[in-house]
Amino acid sequence: MMDILHKAPPLPPFPHRLEGRIALVTGAASGLGAAIAARLAGEGAIVWVADIDEQGALAHAATLAGAQAMTLDVTSKEQWHSAIARIEAAHGRLDILVNNAGITTMGSIETLDVEALRHELEIDVIGVFLGCQSALPLMKKTGGSIVNMASAAGLKADPGLVGYNAAKAAVTLMTKSIALHCAKEKYGIRCNSVHPGAIHTPIIDKVLAQVPNPEETLAGFLSVHPIGHLGHPDDIASIVAFLASDEARFAIGAAFSIDGGMTAL
Ligand SMILES: NC(=O)c1ccc[n+]([C@@H]2O[C@H](COP(=O)([O-])OP(=O)(O)OC[C@H]3O[C@@H](n4cnc5c(N)ncnc54)[C@H](O)[C@@H]3O)[C@@H](O)[C@H]2O)c1
């Protein structure tokens, strides 16, 4: 199994495009968020590592130059307001917001419990909405970049992912609406979504733990990735760093697929 998961060769040295930028990454204690926080810090940003998992956020922030940890449940409007107020007090600005925190709930229209759907939507959709809404007043002061973590599952349906499909499709269109609003109001804030295929992080292990036949499920993941292996968290961190940087200055309201060919199938 590890062969299939870790086939990607090391990335070339990355550029240094985010010197002095202030960044907030949610769900940054683990998986993609942790890789994104590390990459933004590696490119010179001052990163706030935010997660509902306080210990995880503290532990990861301690490994990154200039980073700080923050406990943040993305479903809480009050916690978002405190988080943004803390960043404003510390820096007076926020240049980069990565709404990455999310969960994946398995289930078809016949098996998914409505309370599980509500929970999924609360984190994956309302969490992103609250992040954008809470950060806009501060980000408007200087302009910046918002990256919302969607999924290939926001563009392509799966019979066993009805809730996740609904959540990530909502993030996809919500991102475009926010981007158009910011462009219309000339805030200098770009907003885009990123759509990973299956990337080996703890979320994949949680999905495999939920199904009766994990080997078959993993084989199913691979069969829909023409590249022949799962992605690495750094693959996603690379595109987020690009979108956060001025190199992406013409990218507004776009959905960036990075999925080993999954949505090209
Ligand atoms: N791994 C993949 O294959 C994959 C593919 C497509 C999209 N995504 C998306 O990428 C994002 C990150 O996924 P991952 O694979 O790194 O998952 P993960 O489970 O490794 O990490 C998710 C992080 O979010 C945090 N979190 C959960 N609920 C939260 C809340 N209410 N408030 C704040 N933080 C919370 C968790 O503590 C955890 O640290 C998710 O939005 C996911 O849907 C992942």
PDB file of N, CA and C and ligand atoms in Angstrom, residues 26-33 50-53 72-75 99-104 123-124 149-152 164 168 195-204 206, ligand 1:
ATOM      1  N   THR A  26      -6.694  27.226   8.187  1.00  0.00           N
ATOM      2  CA  THR A  26      -7.533  26.440   9.106  1.00  0.00           C
ATOM      3  C   THR A  26      -7.298  24.944   8.885  1.00  0.00           C
ATOM      4  N   GLY A  27      -7.584  24.174   9.911  1.00  0.00           N
ATOM      5  CA  GLY A  27      -7.343  22.730   9.824  1.00  0.00           C
ATOM      6  C   GLY A  27      -5.870  22.454   9.583  1.00  0.00           C
ATOM      7  N   ALA A  28      -5.021  23.286  10.191  1.00  0.00           N
ATOM      8  CA  ALA A  28      -3.590  23.270   9.850  1.00  0.00           C
ATOM      9  C   ALA A  28      -2.762  22.367  10.761  1.00  0.00           C
ATOM     10  N   ALA A  29      -3.432  21.636  11.665  1.00  0.00           N
ATOM     11  CA  ALA A  29      -2.678  20.740  12.550  1.00  0.00           C
ATOM     12  C   ALA A  29      -2.314  19.442  11.852  1.00  0.00           C
ATOM     13  N   SER A  30      -2.976  19.162  10.724  1.00  0.00           N
ATOM     14  CA  SER A  30      -2.873  17.817  10.145  1.00  0.00           C
ATOM     15  C   SER A  30      -2.948  17.891   8.622  1.00  0.00           C
ATOM     16  N   GLY A  31      -2.502  16.835   7.968  1.00  0.00           N
ATOM     17  CA  GLY A  31      -2.766  16.618   6.551  1.00  0.00           C
ATOM     18  C   GLY A  31      -2.429  17.789   5.644  1.00  0.00           C
ATOM     19  N   LEU A  32      -3.370  18.138   4.781  1.00  0.00           N
ATOM     20  CA  LEU A  32      -3.122  19.192   3.785  1.00  0.00           C
ATOM     21  C   LEU A  32      -2.849  20.534   4.449  1.00  0.00           C
ATOM     22  N   GLY A  33      -3.628  20.844   5.487  1.00  0.00           N
ATOM     23  CA  GLY A  33      -3.447  22.135   6.162  1.00  0.00           C
ATOM     24  C   GLY A  33      -2.047  22.270   6.743  1.00  0.00           C
ATOM     25  N   ALA A  50      -4.191  27.382  12.561  1.00  0.00           N
ATOM     26  CA  ALA A  50      -5.461  27.324  13.300  1.00  0.00           C
ATOM     27  C   ALA A  50      -6.087  25.938  13.169  1.00  0.00           C
ATOM     28  N   ASP A  51      -6.599  25.433  14.277  1.00  0.00           N
ATOM     29  CA  ASP A  51      -7.257  24.120  14.242  1.00  0.00           C
ATOM     30  C   ASP A  51      -8.117  23.969  15.491  1.00  0.00           C
ATOM     31  N   ILE A  52      -9.134  23.127  15.388  1.00  0.00           N
ATOM     32  CA  ILE A  52      -9.946  22.779  16.564  1.00  0.00           C
ATOM     33  C   ILE A  52      -9.109  21.933  17.526  1.00  0.00           C
ATOM     34  N   ASP A  53      -8.095  21.286  16.981  1.00  0.00           N
ATOM     35  CA  ASP A  53      -7.167  20.458  17.754  1.00  0.00           C
ATOM     36  C   ASP A  53      -6.044  21.358  18.284  1.00  0.00           C
ATOM     37  N   LEU A  72      -9.222  27.187  16.882  1.00  0.00           N
ATOM     38  CA  LEU A  72     -10.354  27.758  16.137  1.00  0.00           C
ATOM     39  C   LEU A  72     -11.249  26.641  15.627  1.00  0.00           C
ATOM     40  N   ASP A  73     -12.513  26.682  16.074  1.00  0.00           N
ATOM     41  CA  ASP A  73     -13.543  25.811  15.500  1.00  0.00           C
ATOM     42  C   ASP A  73     -14.205  26.632  14.405  1.00  0.00           C
ATOM     43  N   VAL A  74     -14.045  26.217  13.155  1.00  0.00           N
ATOM     44  CA  VAL A  74     -14.503  27.045  12.028  1.00  0.00           C
ATOM     45  C   VAL A  74     -16.024  27.203  11.980  1.00  0.00           C
ATOM     46  N   THR A  75     -16.750  26.399  12.763  1.00  0.00           N
ATOM     47  CA  THR A  75     -18.217  26.519  12.753  1.00  0.00           C
ATOM     48  C   THR A  75     -18.706  27.608  13.716  1.00  0.00           C
ATOM     49  N   ASN A  99      -9.045  28.496   3.771  1.00  0.00           N
ATOM     50  CA  ASN A  99     -10.139  27.779   4.440  1.00  0.00           C
ATOM     51  C   ASN A  99     -10.026  26.309   4.075  1.00  0.00           C
ATOM     52  N   ASN A 100      -9.224  25.611   4.866  1.00  0.00           N
ATOM     53  CA  ASN A 100      -8.889  24.216   4.533  1.00  0.00           C
ATOM     54  C   ASN A 100      -9.623  23.197   5.393  1.00  0.00           C
ATOM     55  N   ALA A 101      -9.992  23.564   6.634  1.00  0.00           N
ATOM     56  CA  ALA A 101     -10.577  22.574   7.562  1.00  0.00           C
ATOM     57  C   ALA A 101     -11.776  21.889   6.912  1.00  0.00           C
ATOM     58  N   GLY A 102     -11.860  20.596   7.072  1.00  0.00           N
ATOM     59  CA  GLY A 102     -12.996  19.870   6.491  1.00  0.00           C
ATOM     60  C   GLY A 102     -13.016  18.434   6.951  1.00  0.00           C
ATOM     61  N   ILE A 103     -14.160  17.799   6.747  1.00  0.00           N
ATOM     62  CA  ILE A 103     -14.305  16.367   7.052  1.00  0.00           C
ATOM     63  C   ILE A 103     -14.922  15.691   5.825  1.00  0.00           C
ATOM     64  N   THR A 104     -14.831  14.382   5.795  1.00  0.00           N
ATOM     65  CA  THR A 104     -15.472  13.608   4.720  1.00  0.00           C
ATOM     66  C   THR A 104     -16.398  12.585   5.343  1.00  0.00           C
ATOM     67  N   ILE A 123     -19.349  22.123   8.939  1.00  0.00           N
ATOM     68  CA  ILE A 123     -17.884  22.314   8.898  1.00  0.00           C
ATOM     69  C   ILE A 123     -17.429  22.724   7.493  1.00  0.00           C
ATOM     70  N   ASP A 124     -17.837  21.953   6.494  1.00  0.00           N
ATOM     71  CA  ASP A 124     -17.264  22.136   5.150  1.00  0.00           C
ATOM     72  C   ASP A 124     -17.841  23.348   4.411  1.00  0.00           C
ATOM     73  N   MET A 149     -10.633  25.260   0.233  1.00  0.00           N
ATOM     74  CA  MET A 149     -10.335  23.872  -0.111  1.00  0.00           C
ATOM     75  C   MET A 149     -11.632  23.158  -0.480  1.00  0.00           C
ATOM     76  N   ALA A 150     -11.801  22.896  -1.764  1.00  0.00           N
ATOM     77  CA  ALA A 150     -12.947  22.097  -2.217  1.00  0.00           C
ATOM     78  C   ALA A 150     -12.434  20.671  -2.408  1.00  0.00           C
ATOM     79  N   SER A 151     -12.743  20.057  -3.545  1.00  0.00           N
ATOM     80  CA  SER A 151     -12.328  18.677  -3.795  1.00  0.00           C
ATOM     81  C   SER A 151     -12.709  18.325  -5.227  1.00  0.00           C
ATOM     82  N   ALA A 152     -12.060  17.296  -5.776  1.00  0.00           N
ATOM     83  CA  ALA A 152     -12.556  16.739  -7.045  1.00  0.00           C
ATOM     84  C   ALA A 152     -14.021  16.352  -6.865  1.00  0.00           C
ATOM     85  N   TYR A 164     -20.710  14.731   0.978  1.00  0.00           N
ATOM     86  CA  TYR A 164     -19.435  15.394   0.639  1.00  0.00           C
ATOM     87  C   TYR A 164     -19.562  16.079  -0.724  1.00  0.00           C
ATOM     88  N   LYS A 168     -18.891  20.079  -1.096  1.00  0.00           N
ATOM     89  CA  LYS A 168     -17.782  20.628  -1.888  1.00  0.00           C
ATOM     90  C   LYS A 168     -18.289  21.339  -3.149  1.00  0.00           C
ATOM     91  N   HIS A 195      -9.120  21.861  -5.886  1.00  0.00           N
ATOM     92  CA  HIS A 195      -9.890  20.611  -5.967  1.00  0.00           C
ATOM     93  C   HIS A 195      -8.954  19.404  -6.045  1.00  0.00           C
ATOM     94  N   PRO A 196      -8.483  18.936  -4.887  1.00  0.00           N
ATOM     95  CA  PRO A 196      -7.589  17.777  -4.909  1.00  0.00           C
ATOM     96  C   PRO A 196      -8.329  16.481  -5.241  1.00  0.00           C
ATOM     97  N   GLY A 197      -7.587  15.559  -5.847  1.00  0.00           N
ATOM     98  CA  GLY A 197      -8.029  14.170  -5.887  1.00  0.00           C
ATOM     99  C   GLY A 197      -7.675  13.559  -4.543  1.00  0.00           C
ATOM    100  N   ALA A 198      -7.564  12.237  -4.484  1.00  0.00           N
ATOM    101  CA  ALA A 198      -7.245  11.603  -3.193  1.00  0.00           C
ATOM    102  C   ALA A 198      -5.775  11.835  -2.848  1.00  0.00           C
ATOM    103  N   ILE A 199      -5.551  12.429  -1.699  1.00  0.00           N
ATOM    104  CA  ILE A 199      -4.199  12.735  -1.212  1.00  0.00           C
ATOM    105  C   ILE A 199      -4.011  11.948   0.077  1.00  0.00           C
ATOM    106  N   HIS A 200      -2.848  11.344   0.241  1.00  0.00           N
ATOM    107  CA  HIS A 200      -2.680  10.515   1.444  1.00  0.00           C
ATOM    108  C   HIS A 200      -2.475  11.383   2.680  1.00  0.00           C
ATOM    109  N   THR A 201      -3.552  11.552   3.441  1.00  0.00           N
ATOM    110  CA  THR A 201      -3.541  12.286   4.716  1.00  0.00           C
ATOM    111  C   THR A 201      -4.400  11.459   5.686  1.00  0.00           C
ATOM    112  N   PRO A 202      -4.478  11.889   6.957  1.00  0.00           N
ATOM    113  CA  PRO A 202      -5.326  11.144   7.903  1.00  0.00           C
ATOM    114  C   PRO A 202      -6.788  11.046   7.456  1.00  0.00           C
ATOM    115  N   ILE A 203      -7.277  11.993   6.612  1.00  0.00           N
ATOM    116  CA  ILE A 203      -8.683  11.932   6.192  1.00  0.00           C
ATOM    117  C   ILE A 203      -8.936  10.643   5.393  1.00  0.00           C
ATOM    118  N   ILE A 204      -7.935  10.233   4.616  1.00  0.00           N
ATOM    119  CA  ILE A 204      -8.068   9.004   3.814  1.00  0.00           C
ATOM    120  C   ILE A 204      -8.115   7.795   4.760  1.00  0.00           C
ATOM    121  N   LYS A 206      -9.228   7.868   7.747  1.00  0.00           N
ATOM    122  CA  LYS A 206     -10.540   7.882   8.410  1.00  0.00           C
ATOM    123  C   LYS A 206     -11.605   7.313   7.474  1.00  0.00           C
TER     124      LYS A 206
HETATM  125  N1  LIG B   1      -7.000  14.178   1.638  1.00  0.00           N
HETATM  126  C1  LIG B   1      -7.707  14.165   0.536  1.00  0.00           C
HETATM  127  O1  LIG B   1      -7.671  13.212  -0.240  1.00  0.00           O
HETATM  128  C2  LIG B   1      -8.575  15.336   0.169  1.00  0.00           C
HETATM  129  C3  LIG B   1      -9.082  15.393  -1.135  1.00  0.00           C
HETATM  130  C4  LIG B   1      -9.878  16.457  -1.505  1.00  0.00           C
HETATM  131  C5  LIG B   1     -10.156  17.460  -0.583  1.00  0.00           C
HETATM  132  N2  LIG B   1      -9.663  17.380   0.686  1.00  0.00           N
HETATM  133  C6  LIG B   1     -10.000  18.455   1.612  1.00  0.00           C
HETATM  134  O2  LIG B   1      -8.822  18.993   2.174  1.00  0.00           O
HETATM  135  C7  LIG B   1      -9.098  19.483   3.487  1.00  0.00           C
HETATM  136  C8  LIG B   1      -8.102  18.903   4.467  1.00  0.00           C
HETATM  137  O3  LIG B   1      -8.216  17.493   4.449  1.00  0.00           O
HETATM  138  P1  LIG B   1      -7.101  16.532   5.051  1.00  0.00           P
HETATM  139  O4  LIG B   1      -7.016  15.394   4.124  1.00  0.00           O
HETATM  140  O5  LIG B   1      -5.876  17.286   5.367  1.00  0.00           O
HETATM  141  O6  LIG B   1      -7.853  16.058   6.399  1.00  0.00           O
HETATM  142  P2  LIG B   1      -7.305  15.788   7.875  1.00  0.00           P
HETATM  143  O7  LIG B   1      -8.379  15.023   8.551  1.00  0.00           O
HETATM  144  O8  LIG B   1      -5.926  15.256   7.842  1.00  0.00           O
HETATM  145  O9  LIG B   1      -7.208  17.263   8.478  1.00  0.00           O
HETATM  146  C9  LIG B   1      -8.336  18.045   8.710  1.00  0.00           C
HETATM  147  C10 LIG B   1      -8.002  19.014   9.819  1.00  0.00           C
HETATM  148  O10 LIG B   1      -9.180  19.837  10.033  1.00  0.00           O
HETATM  149  C11 LIG B   1      -9.359  19.955  11.437  1.00  0.00           C
HETATM  150  N3  LIG B   1     -10.769  20.244  11.713  1.00  0.00           N
HETATM  151  C12 LIG B   1     -11.829  19.397  11.652  1.00  0.00           C
HETATM  152  N4  LIG B   1     -12.948  20.028  12.039  1.00  0.00           N
HETATM  153  C13 LIG B   1     -12.586  21.306  12.335  1.00  0.00           C
HETATM  154  C14 LIG B   1     -13.294  22.447  12.788  1.00  0.00           C
HETATM  155  N5  LIG B   1     -14.611  22.406  13.035  1.00  0.00           N
HETATM  156  N6  LIG B   1     -12.613  23.607  12.966  1.00  0.00           N
HETATM  157  C15 LIG B   1     -11.280  23.655  12.745  1.00  0.00           C
HETATM  158  N7  LIG B   1     -10.542  22.605  12.332  1.00  0.00           N
HETATM  159  C16 LIG B   1     -11.201  21.448  12.140  1.00  0.00           C
HETATM  160  C17 LIG B   1      -8.905  18.617  12.027  1.00  0.00           C
HETATM  161  O11 LIG B   1      -8.599  18.737  13.411  1.00  0.00           O
HETATM  162  C18 LIG B   1      -7.691  18.323  11.163  1.00  0.00           C
HETATM  163  O12 LIG B   1      -6.511  18.864  11.718  1.00  0.00           O
HETATM  164  C19 LIG B   1     -10.557  19.135   3.778  1.00  0.00           C
HETATM  165  O13 LIG B   1     -11.370  20.278   3.495  1.00  0.00           O
HETATM  166  C20 LIG B   1     -10.843  18.017   2.793  1.00  0.00           C
HETATM  167  O14 LIG B   1     -12.201  17.903   2.471  1.00  0.00           O
HETATM  168  C21 LIG B   1      -8.871  16.345   1.096  1.00  0.00           C
END
